[in-house]
mmCIF file of C-alpha atoms in Angstrom:
data_model
loop_
_atom_site.group_PDB
_atom_site.id
_atom_site.type_symbol
_atom_site.label_atom_id
_atom_site.label_comp_id
_atom_site.label_asym_id
_atom_site.label_seq_id
_atom_site.Cartn_x
_atom_site.Cartn_y
_atom_site.Cartn_z
ATOM 1 C CA UNK A 1 -18.963 -8.317 -15.081
ATOM 2 C CA UNK A 2 -17.064 -11.301 -13.650
ATOM 3 C CA UNK A 3 -14.405 -11.615 -11.003
ATOM 4 C CA UNK A 4 -11.231 -12.722 -12.853
ATOM 5 C CA UNK A 5 -7.893 -11.221 -13.522
ATOM 6 C CA UNK A 6 -8.559 -10.335 -17.157
ATOM 7 C CA UNK A 7 -11.700 -8.382 -16.324
ATOM 8 C CA UNK A 8 -9.908 -6.516 -13.500
ATOM 9 C CA UNK A 9 -6.967 -5.585 -15.801
ATOM 10 C CA UNK A 10 -9.359 -4.449 -18.559
ATOM 11 C CA UNK A 11 -11.311 -2.228 -16.242
ATOM 12 C CA UNK A 12 -8.133 -0.910 -14.645
ATOM 13 C CA UNK A 13 -6.563 -0.144 -18.047
ATOM 14 C CA UNK A 14 -9.610 1.872 -19.063
ATOM 15 C CA UNK A 15 -9.643 3.767 -15.755
ATOM 16 C CA UNK A 16 -5.942 4.681 -15.982
ATOM 17 C CA UNK A 17 -6.154 5.724 -19.606
ATOM 18 C CA UNK A 18 -9.196 7.950 -18.823
ATOM 19 C CA UNK A 19 -7.347 9.549 -15.837
ATOM 20 C CA UNK A 20 -4.020 10.209 -17.596
ATOM 21 C CA UNK A 21 -5.625 11.056 -20.961
ATOM 22 C CA UNK A 22 -3.165 8.994 -22.831
ATOM 23 C CA UNK A 23 0.637 9.422 -22.592
ATOM 24 C CA UNK A 24 2.183 12.142 -24.690
ATOM 25 C CA UNK A 25 5.879 11.775 -25.503
ATOM 26 C CA UNK A 26 8.439 13.863 -27.281
ATOM 27 C CA UNK A 27 9.541 11.681 -30.162
ATOM 28 C CA UNK A 28 8.669 8.038 -30.556
ATOM 29 C CA UNK A 29 6.350 6.712 -27.788
ATOM 30 C CA UNK A 30 7.369 3.602 -25.844
ATOM 31 C CA UNK A 31 6.131 0.171 -27.044
ATOM 32 C CA UNK A 32 4.712 -0.400 -23.527
ATOM 33 C CA UNK A 33 2.354 2.447 -22.585
ATOM 34 C CA UNK A 34 2.075 3.788 -19.015
ATOM 35 C CA UNK A 35 -1.378 2.266 -18.708
ATOM 36 C CA UNK A 36 -0.117 -1.126 -19.785
ATOM 37 C CA UNK A 37 2.881 -0.775 -17.422
ATOM 38 C CA UNK A 38 0.651 -0.153 -14.405
ATOM 39 C CA UNK A 39 -1.653 -3.050 -15.242
ATOM 40 C CA UNK A 40 1.395 -5.279 -15.712
ATOM 41 C CA UNK A 41 2.710 -4.295 -12.293
ATOM 42 C CA UNK A 42 -0.660 -4.924 -10.673
ATOM 43 C CA UNK A 43 -0.913 -8.351 -12.328
ATOM 44 C CA UNK A 44 2.571 -9.206 -11.044
ATOM 45 C CA UNK A 45 1.603 -8.437 -7.456
ATOM 46 C CA UNK A 46 -1.731 -10.196 -7.605
ATOM 47 C CA UNK A 47 -0.151 -13.386 -9.140
ATOM 48 C CA UNK A 48 2.615 -13.400 -6.466
ATOM 49 C CA UNK A 49 5.692 -12.998 -8.709
ATOM 50 C CA UNK A 50 8.189 -11.177 -6.494
ATOM 51 C CA UNK A 51 11.012 -11.944 -8.956
ATOM 52 C CA UNK A 52 10.779 -9.655 -12.039
ATOM 53 C CA UNK A 53 12.760 -12.078 -14.156
ATOM 54 C CA UNK A 54 10.398 -14.948 -13.445
ATOM 55 C CA UNK A 55 7.415 -12.665 -13.898
ATOM 56 C CA UNK A 56 8.421 -11.508 -17.381
ATOM 57 C CA UNK A 57 9.087 -15.098 -18.411
ATOM 58 C CA UNK A 58 5.566 -16.012 -17.280
ATOM 59 C CA UNK A 59 3.974 -12.906 -18.872
ATOM 60 C CA UNK A 60 5.683 -13.581 -22.189
ATOM 61 C CA UNK A 61 4.158 -17.026 -22.261
ATOM 62 C CA UNK A 62 0.697 -16.540 -20.826
ATOM 63 C CA UNK A 63 -0.184 -12.868 -21.162
ATOM 64 C CA UNK A 64 1.090 -11.966 -24.614
ATOM 65 C CA UNK A 65 -2.501 -11.464 -25.844
ATOM 66 C CA UNK A 66 -2.923 -8.613 -23.276
ATOM 67 C CA UNK A 67 0.590 -7.232 -23.482
ATOM 68 C CA UNK A 68 1.975 -7.636 -27.041
ATOM 69 C CA UNK A 69 5.283 -6.046 -26.143
ATOM 70 C CA UNK A 70 7.210 -6.774 -22.873
ATOM 71 C CA UNK A 71 10.552 -5.157 -22.015
ATOM 72 C CA UNK A 72 13.584 -7.023 -20.645
ATOM 73 C CA UNK A 73 14.011 -7.145 -16.867
ATOM 74 C CA UNK A 74 16.310 -4.038 -16.513
ATOM 75 C CA UNK A 75 13.989 -1.989 -18.705
ATOM 76 C CA UNK A 76 10.912 -3.096 -16.790
ATOM 77 C CA UNK A 77 12.575 -2.325 -13.438
ATOM 78 C CA UNK A 78 13.564 1.162 -14.550
ATOM 79 C CA UNK A 79 10.161 1.913 -15.997
ATOM 80 C CA UNK A 80 8.452 0.733 -12.784
ATOM 81 C CA UNK A 81 10.679 3.007 -10.648
ATOM 82 C CA UNK A 82 10.080 5.989 -12.915
ATOM 83 C CA UNK A 83 6.299 5.335 -12.739
ATOM 84 C CA UNK A 84 6.246 5.749 -8.951
ATOM 85 C CA UNK A 85 4.291 9.092 -9.115
ATOM 86 C CA UNK A 86 1.717 7.432 -11.392
ATOM 87 C CA UNK A 87 1.357 4.424 -9.087
ATOM 88 C CA UNK A 88 0.739 6.695 -6.136
ATOM 89 C CA UNK A 89 -1.753 8.823 -8.101
ATOM 90 C CA UNK A 90 -3.738 5.765 -9.139
ATOM 91 C CA UNK A 91 -4.081 4.508 -5.569
ATOM 92 C CA UNK A 92 -5.759 7.821 -4.658
ATOM 93 C CA UNK A 93 -7.865 7.744 -7.877
ATOM 94 C CA UNK A 94 -9.143 4.245 -7.266
ATOM 95 C CA UNK A 95 -9.900 5.109 -3.644
ATOM 96 C CA UNK A 96 -11.891 8.196 -4.658
ATOM 97 C CA UNK A 97 -13.781 6.143 -7.262
ATOM 98 C CA UNK A 98 -15.015 3.647 -4.681
ATOM 99 C CA UNK A 99 -17.931 3.887 -2.270
ATOM 100 C CA UNK A 100 -15.536 3.849 0.680
ATOM 101 C CA UNK A 101 -13.844 7.157 0.047
ATOM 102 C CA UNK A 102 -16.389 9.083 2.065
ATOM 103 C CA UNK A 103 -16.024 6.783 5.123
ATOM 104 C CA UNK A 104 -15.015 8.904 8.097
ATOM 105 C CA UNK A 105 -13.758 5.950 10.152
ATOM 106 C CA UNK A 106 -10.013 5.621 9.519
ATOM 107 C CA UNK A 107 -7.678 2.936 10.937
ATOM 108 C CA UNK A 108 -3.972 3.633 11.322
ATOM 109 C CA UNK A 109 -1.110 1.188 11.972
ATOM 110 C CA UNK A 110 2.388 0.458 11.034
ATOM 111 C CA UNK A 111 4.112 -2.862 9.910
ATOM 112 C CA UNK A 112 7.743 -3.774 9.262
ATOM 113 C CA UNK A 113 9.082 -3.879 5.722
ATOM 114 C CA UNK A 114 12.413 -5.681 6.017
ATOM 115 C CA UNK A 115 15.166 -4.618 3.482
ATOM 116 C CA UNK A 116 17.920 -6.927 4.514
ATOM 117 C CA UNK A 117 18.234 -10.191 6.458
ATOM 118 C CA UNK A 118 21.963 -10.464 7.003
ATOM 119 C CA UNK A 119 24.850 -8.261 8.111
ATOM 120 C CA UNK A 120 26.582 -8.282 4.654
ATOM 121 C CA UNK A 121 23.306 -7.235 2.964
ATOM 122 C CA UNK A 122 22.847 -4.415 5.468
ATOM 123 C CA UNK A 123 26.420 -3.190 4.875
ATOM 124 C CA UNK A 124 26.013 -3.180 1.046
ATOM 125 C CA UNK A 125 22.424 -1.940 0.852
ATOM 126 C CA UNK A 126 21.793 1.315 -1.007
ATOM 127 C CA UNK A 127 18.871 2.041 1.398
ATOM 128 C CA UNK A 128 21.252 2.569 4.358
ATOM 129 C CA UNK A 129 20.484 5.863 5.985
ATOM 130 C CA UNK A 130 16.784 5.531 5.114
ATOM 131 C CA UNK A 131 16.416 2.033 6.576
ATOM 132 C CA UNK A 132 17.264 1.181 10.141
ATOM 133 C CA UNK A 133 17.050 -1.378 12.863
ATOM 134 C CA UNK A 134 13.587 -1.695 14.489
ATOM 135 C CA UNK A 135 11.578 -4.010 16.639
ATOM 136 C CA UNK A 136 8.205 -5.618 15.820
ATOM 137 C CA UNK A 137 6.322 -6.185 19.069
ATOM 138 C CA UNK A 138 3.537 -8.218 17.349
ATOM 139 C CA UNK A 139 6.046 -10.874 16.338
ATOM 140 C CA UNK A 140 8.667 -10.274 18.993
ATOM 141 C CA UNK A 141 11.563 -9.856 16.521
ATOM 142 C CA UNK A 142 14.106 -7.277 15.404
ATOM 143 C CA UNK A 143 14.327 -6.352 11.784
ATOM 144 C CA UNK A 144 16.433 -4.035 9.509
ATOM 145 C CA UNK A 145 14.423 -2.009 7.063
ATOM 146 C CA UNK A 146 11.496 0.374 7.135
ATOM 147 C CA UNK A 147 8.031 0.732 8.541
ATOM 148 C CA UNK A 148 4.998 1.058 6.341
ATOM 149 C CA UNK A 149 2.437 3.455 7.922
ATOM 150 C CA UNK A 150 -1.015 2.962 6.545
ATOM 151 C CA UNK A 151 -4.204 4.921 7.176
ATOM 152 C CA UNK A 152 -7.102 3.105 5.517
ATOM 153 C CA UNK A 153 -10.904 2.616 5.863
ATOM 154 C CA UNK A 154 -12.306 -0.549 7.513
ATOM 155 C CA UNK A 155 -12.608 -2.126 4.083
ATOM 156 C CA UNK A 156 -8.876 -1.674 3.412
ATOM 157 C CA UNK A 157 -8.910 1.211 0.894
ATOM 158 C CA UNK A 158 -5.692 3.235 1.464
ATOM 159 C CA UNK A 159 -6.317 6.844 2.431
ATOM 160 C CA UNK A 160 -2.686 7.758 2.995
ATOM 161 C CA UNK A 161 0.581 5.936 3.599
ATOM 162 C CA UNK A 162 4.214 6.465 4.183
ATOM 163 C CA UNK A 163 7.542 4.556 4.568
ATOM 164 C CA UNK A 164 9.789 5.698 7.393
ATOM 165 C CA UNK A 165 12.814 4.690 9.385
ATOM 166 C CA UNK A 166 11.683 2.445 12.255
ATOM 167 C CA UNK A 167 13.599 4.607 14.753
ATOM 168 C CA UNK A 168 11.304 7.554 14.106
ATOM 169 C CA UNK A 169 8.381 7.741 16.525
ATOM 170 C CA UNK A 170 4.937 6.544 15.317
ATOM 171 C CA UNK A 171 3.158 9.668 16.408
ATOM 172 C CA UNK A 172 5.744 11.842 14.638
ATOM 173 C CA UNK A 173 5.235 9.957 11.344
ATOM 174 C CA UNK A 174 1.465 10.019 11.522
ATOM 175 C CA UNK A 175 1.428 13.706 12.409
ATOM 176 C CA UNK A 176 3.575 14.406 9.363
ATOM 177 C CA UNK A 177 1.330 12.312 7.093
ATOM 178 C CA UNK A 178 -1.780 14.284 8.273
ATOM 179 C CA UNK A 179 0.096 17.520 7.681
ATOM 180 C CA UNK A 180 1.081 16.558 4.140
ATOM 181 C CA UNK A 181 -2.604 15.709 3.400
ATOM 182 C CA UNK A 182 -4.008 18.594 5.342
ATOM 183 C CA UNK A 183 -6.406 19.549 2.596
ATOM 184 C CA UNK A 184 -7.860 16.028 2.562
ATOM 185 C CA UNK A 185 -8.262 16.025 6.394
ATOM 186 C CA UNK A 186 -9.904 19.469 6.214
ATOM 187 C CA UNK A 187 -12.359 18.278 3.605
ATOM 188 C CA UNK A 188 -13.586 15.402 5.800
ATOM 189 C CA UNK A 189 -15.616 16.221 8.834
ATOM 190 C CA UNK A 190 -16.017 14.046 11.910
ATOM 191 C CA UNK A 191 -13.058 11.727 11.299
ATOM 192 C CA UNK A 192 -12.744 8.938 13.856
ATOM 193 C CA UNK A 193 -9.090 7.675 13.859
ATOM 194 C CA UNK A 194 -8.551 4.233 15.490
ATOM 195 C CA UNK A 195 -5.030 3.346 16.507
ATOM 196 C CA UNK A 196 -3.189 1.102 19.004
ATOM 197 C CA UNK A 197 -1.487 2.180 22.252
ATOM 198 C CA UNK A 198 1.659 3.223 20.451
ATOM 199 C CA UNK A 199 -0.041 6.529 19.399
ATOM 200 C CA UNK A 200 -1.025 7.432 23.017
ATOM 201 C CA UNK A 201 -0.099 10.984 23.869
ATOM 202 C CA UNK A 202 -2.110 13.877 25.242
ATOM 203 C CA UNK A 203 -0.311 16.530 23.161
ATOM 204 C CA UNK A 204 -0.797 14.351 20.027
ATOM 205 C CA UNK A 205 -4.487 13.822 20.869
ATOM 206 C CA UNK A 206 -4.915 17.556 21.304
ATOM 207 C CA UNK A 207 -3.270 18.306 17.882
ATOM 208 C CA UNK A 208 -5.718 15.795 16.325
ATOM 209 C CA UNK A 209 -8.670 17.375 18.001
ATOM 210 C CA UNK A 210 -7.670 20.763 16.554
ATOM 211 C CA UNK A 211 -7.782 19.151 13.134
ATOM 212 C CA UNK A 212 -11.282 17.814 13.810
ATOM 213 C CA UNK A 213 -10.123 14.192 14.391
ATOM 214 C CA UNK A 214 -11.292 12.147 17.293
ATOM 215 C CA UNK A 215 -8.701 9.494 18.429
ATOM 216 C CA UNK A 216 -10.000 6.148 19.547
ATOM 217 C CA UNK A 217 -7.316 3.854 21.087
ATOM 218 C CA UNK A 218 -6.957 1.306 23.904
ATOM 219 C CA UNK A 219 -6.374 2.791 27.360
ATOM 220 C CA UNK A 220 -3.003 2.485 29.052
ATOM 221 C CA UNK A 221 -2.638 0.577 32.388
ATOM 222 C CA UNK A 222 -2.538 3.839 34.343
ATOM 223 C CA UNK A 223 -5.529 5.326 32.653
ATOM 224 C CA UNK A 224 -9.295 4.809 33.158
ATOM 225 C CA UNK A 225 -11.215 2.934 30.472
ATOM 226 C CA UNK A 226 -11.595 5.154 27.532
ATOM 227 C CA UNK A 227 -14.876 5.873 25.777
ATOM 228 C CA UNK A 228 -15.651 3.335 22.984
ATOM 229 C CA UNK A 229 -12.933 0.942 24.097
ATOM 230 C CA UNK A 230 -15.185 -2.248 24.087
ATOM 231 C CA UNK A 231 -15.588 -2.058 20.268
ATOM 232 C CA UNK A 232 -11.877 -1.736 19.675
ATOM 233 C CA UNK A 233 -10.928 -5.442 19.630
ATOM 234 C CA UNK A 234 -13.094 -6.217 16.586
ATOM 235 C CA UNK A 235 -12.124 -3.077 14.676
ATOM 236 C CA UNK A 236 -8.446 -3.385 15.393
ATOM 237 C CA UNK A 237 -8.573 -6.861 13.856
ATOM 238 C CA UNK A 238 -9.444 -5.165 10.556
ATOM 239 C CA UNK A 239 -6.112 -3.421 10.172
ATOM 240 C CA UNK A 240 -4.297 -6.687 11.075
ATOM 241 C CA UNK A 241 -6.206 -8.395 8.310
ATOM 242 C CA UNK A 242 -5.240 -5.639 5.874
ATOM 243 C CA UNK A 243 -1.571 -6.116 6.836
ATOM 244 C CA UNK A 244 -2.054 -9.823 6.434
ATOM 245 C CA UNK A 245 -3.394 -9.313 2.925
ATOM 246 C CA UNK A 246 -0.329 -7.229 2.029
ATOM 247 C CA UNK A 247 2.113 -9.654 3.520
ATOM 248 C CA UNK A 248 0.431 -13.012 2.950
ATOM 249 C CA UNK A 249 -1.097 -12.509 -0.518
ATOM 250 C CA UNK A 250 0.947 -9.681 -1.981
ATOM 251 C CA UNK A 251 4.401 -10.588 -0.532
ATOM 252 C CA UNK A 252 5.071 -7.135 0.977
ATOM 253 C CA UNK A 253 8.142 -8.511 2.868
ATOM 254 C CA UNK A 254 9.538 -10.119 -0.288
ATOM 255 C CA UNK A 255 9.501 -6.907 -2.318
ATOM 256 C CA UNK A 256 13.104 -7.347 -3.592
ATOM 257 C CA UNK A 257 13.968 -3.631 -3.609
ATOM 258 C CA UNK A 258 17.663 -2.693 -3.131
ATOM 259 C CA UNK A 259 17.509 1.050 -3.651
ATOM 260 C CA UNK A 260 15.405 3.933 -2.311
ATOM 261 C CA UNK A 261 13.459 4.066 -5.582
ATOM 262 C CA UNK A 262 13.182 0.304 -5.932
ATOM 263 C CA UNK A 263 11.657 -0.235 -2.434
ATOM 264 C CA UNK A 264 9.276 2.648 -2.809
ATOM 265 C CA UNK A 265 8.053 1.487 -6.236
ATOM 266 C CA UNK A 266 7.555 -2.113 -5.093
ATOM 267 C CA UNK A 267 5.673 -1.262 -1.953
ATOM 268 C CA UNK A 268 3.504 1.136 -3.857
ATOM 269 C CA UNK A 269 2.877 -1.623 -6.461
ATOM 270 C CA UNK A 270 1.457 -3.909 -3.750
ATOM 271 C CA UNK A 271 -0.711 -1.126 -2.246
ATOM 272 C CA UNK A 272 -2.081 -0.397 -5.731
ATOM 273 C CA UNK A 273 -2.757 -4.090 -6.313
ATOM 274 C CA UNK A 274 -4.820 -4.296 -3.091
ATOM 275 C CA UNK A 275 -6.597 -1.013 -3.928
ATOM 276 C CA UNK A 276 -7.421 -2.238 -7.465
ATOM 277 C CA UNK A 277 -8.908 -5.497 -6.142
ATOM 278 C CA UNK A 278 -11.057 -3.635 -3.590
ATOM 279 C CA UNK A 279 -12.075 -1.053 -6.218
ATOM 280 C CA UNK A 280 -13.074 -3.729 -8.760
ATOM 281 C CA UNK A 281 -14.933 -5.842 -6.203
ATOM 282 C CA UNK A 282 -16.886 -2.731 -5.212
ATOM 283 C CA UNK A 283 -17.526 -1.935 -8.855
ATOM 284 C CA UNK A 284 -19.081 -5.344 -9.652
ATOM 285 C CA UNK A 285 -20.847 -5.714 -6.272
ATOM 286 C CA UNK A 286 -18.766 -8.593 -4.725
ATOM 287 C CA UNK A 287 -19.910 -9.102 -1.084
ATOM 288 C CA UNK A 288 -16.291 -9.426 0.292
ATOM 289 C CA UNK A 289 -14.519 -6.432 -1.265
ATOM 290 C CA UNK A 290 -10.964 -7.245 -0.060
ATOM 291 C CA UNK A 291 -10.931 -10.771 -1.340
ATOM 292 C CA UNK A 292 -8.209 -11.193 -3.989
ATOM 293 C CA UNK A 293 -8.673 -14.976 -4.477
ATOM 294 C CA UNK A 294 -10.444 -14.503 -7.844
ATOM 295 C CA UNK A 295 -7.335 -12.603 -9.144
ATOM 296 C CA UNK A 296 -4.439 -14.723 -7.889
ATOM 297 C CA UNK A 297 -4.468 -17.314 -10.652
#
């Protein structure tokens, strides 16, 4: 197997079709199947087309051999939003099908997902009430939007993720994520969860310990040096590089979503594109599993 976009999309199509067993419809089936829709969405994210109109013009010209039928922009947008459960399911399926699913070292962090850059946009946005004003300490800037909370392996395979209002506490969101996926946490023994100082809390650490999770984080100024802290700097750089992949290569901050469903679908689309790249690189034995360079052209 080779590392190019056509090979990835072919392998992904087969994987999706096997998992969903083919789409069954009441009446006439759609001209663009669910498997084709997901592959089309992954290709859009990998090729860096954050505008759906520009993407469909490109796909009609260059990808007609792989996708004989392509809907108009409104139809594609609606199909993508309605496919959100399938997109989320395929992230988990690809993760479970990789060699990294059994990794018990998890890295957790949050990163801003802006949903508006001006006051008029904020006032008109349909995400108001879900989005809010937050502060990004890494870039020393305020933003209006959401925070993406991502728990992944050191290779970048998403284990669990969530979008939340930036005014909600980080520990509260992570605790809710672990509660929702309690069965997954219970099935994994000896989890080492690596975070930053924002997750520091003795009650939170106690709750994690009760779930069989050991928390590794930097010590606060008033604390003694914590066990394992010297290795944190290199490991913490991994989650920053994962966020950089999502933002630099997959245009996470240029998602273009204007509604609750639109933002959720487009963020999920980018997480799925990253997971698909890692999954395929692992499948064919590529040394650098999170490299997407072979698929971005």
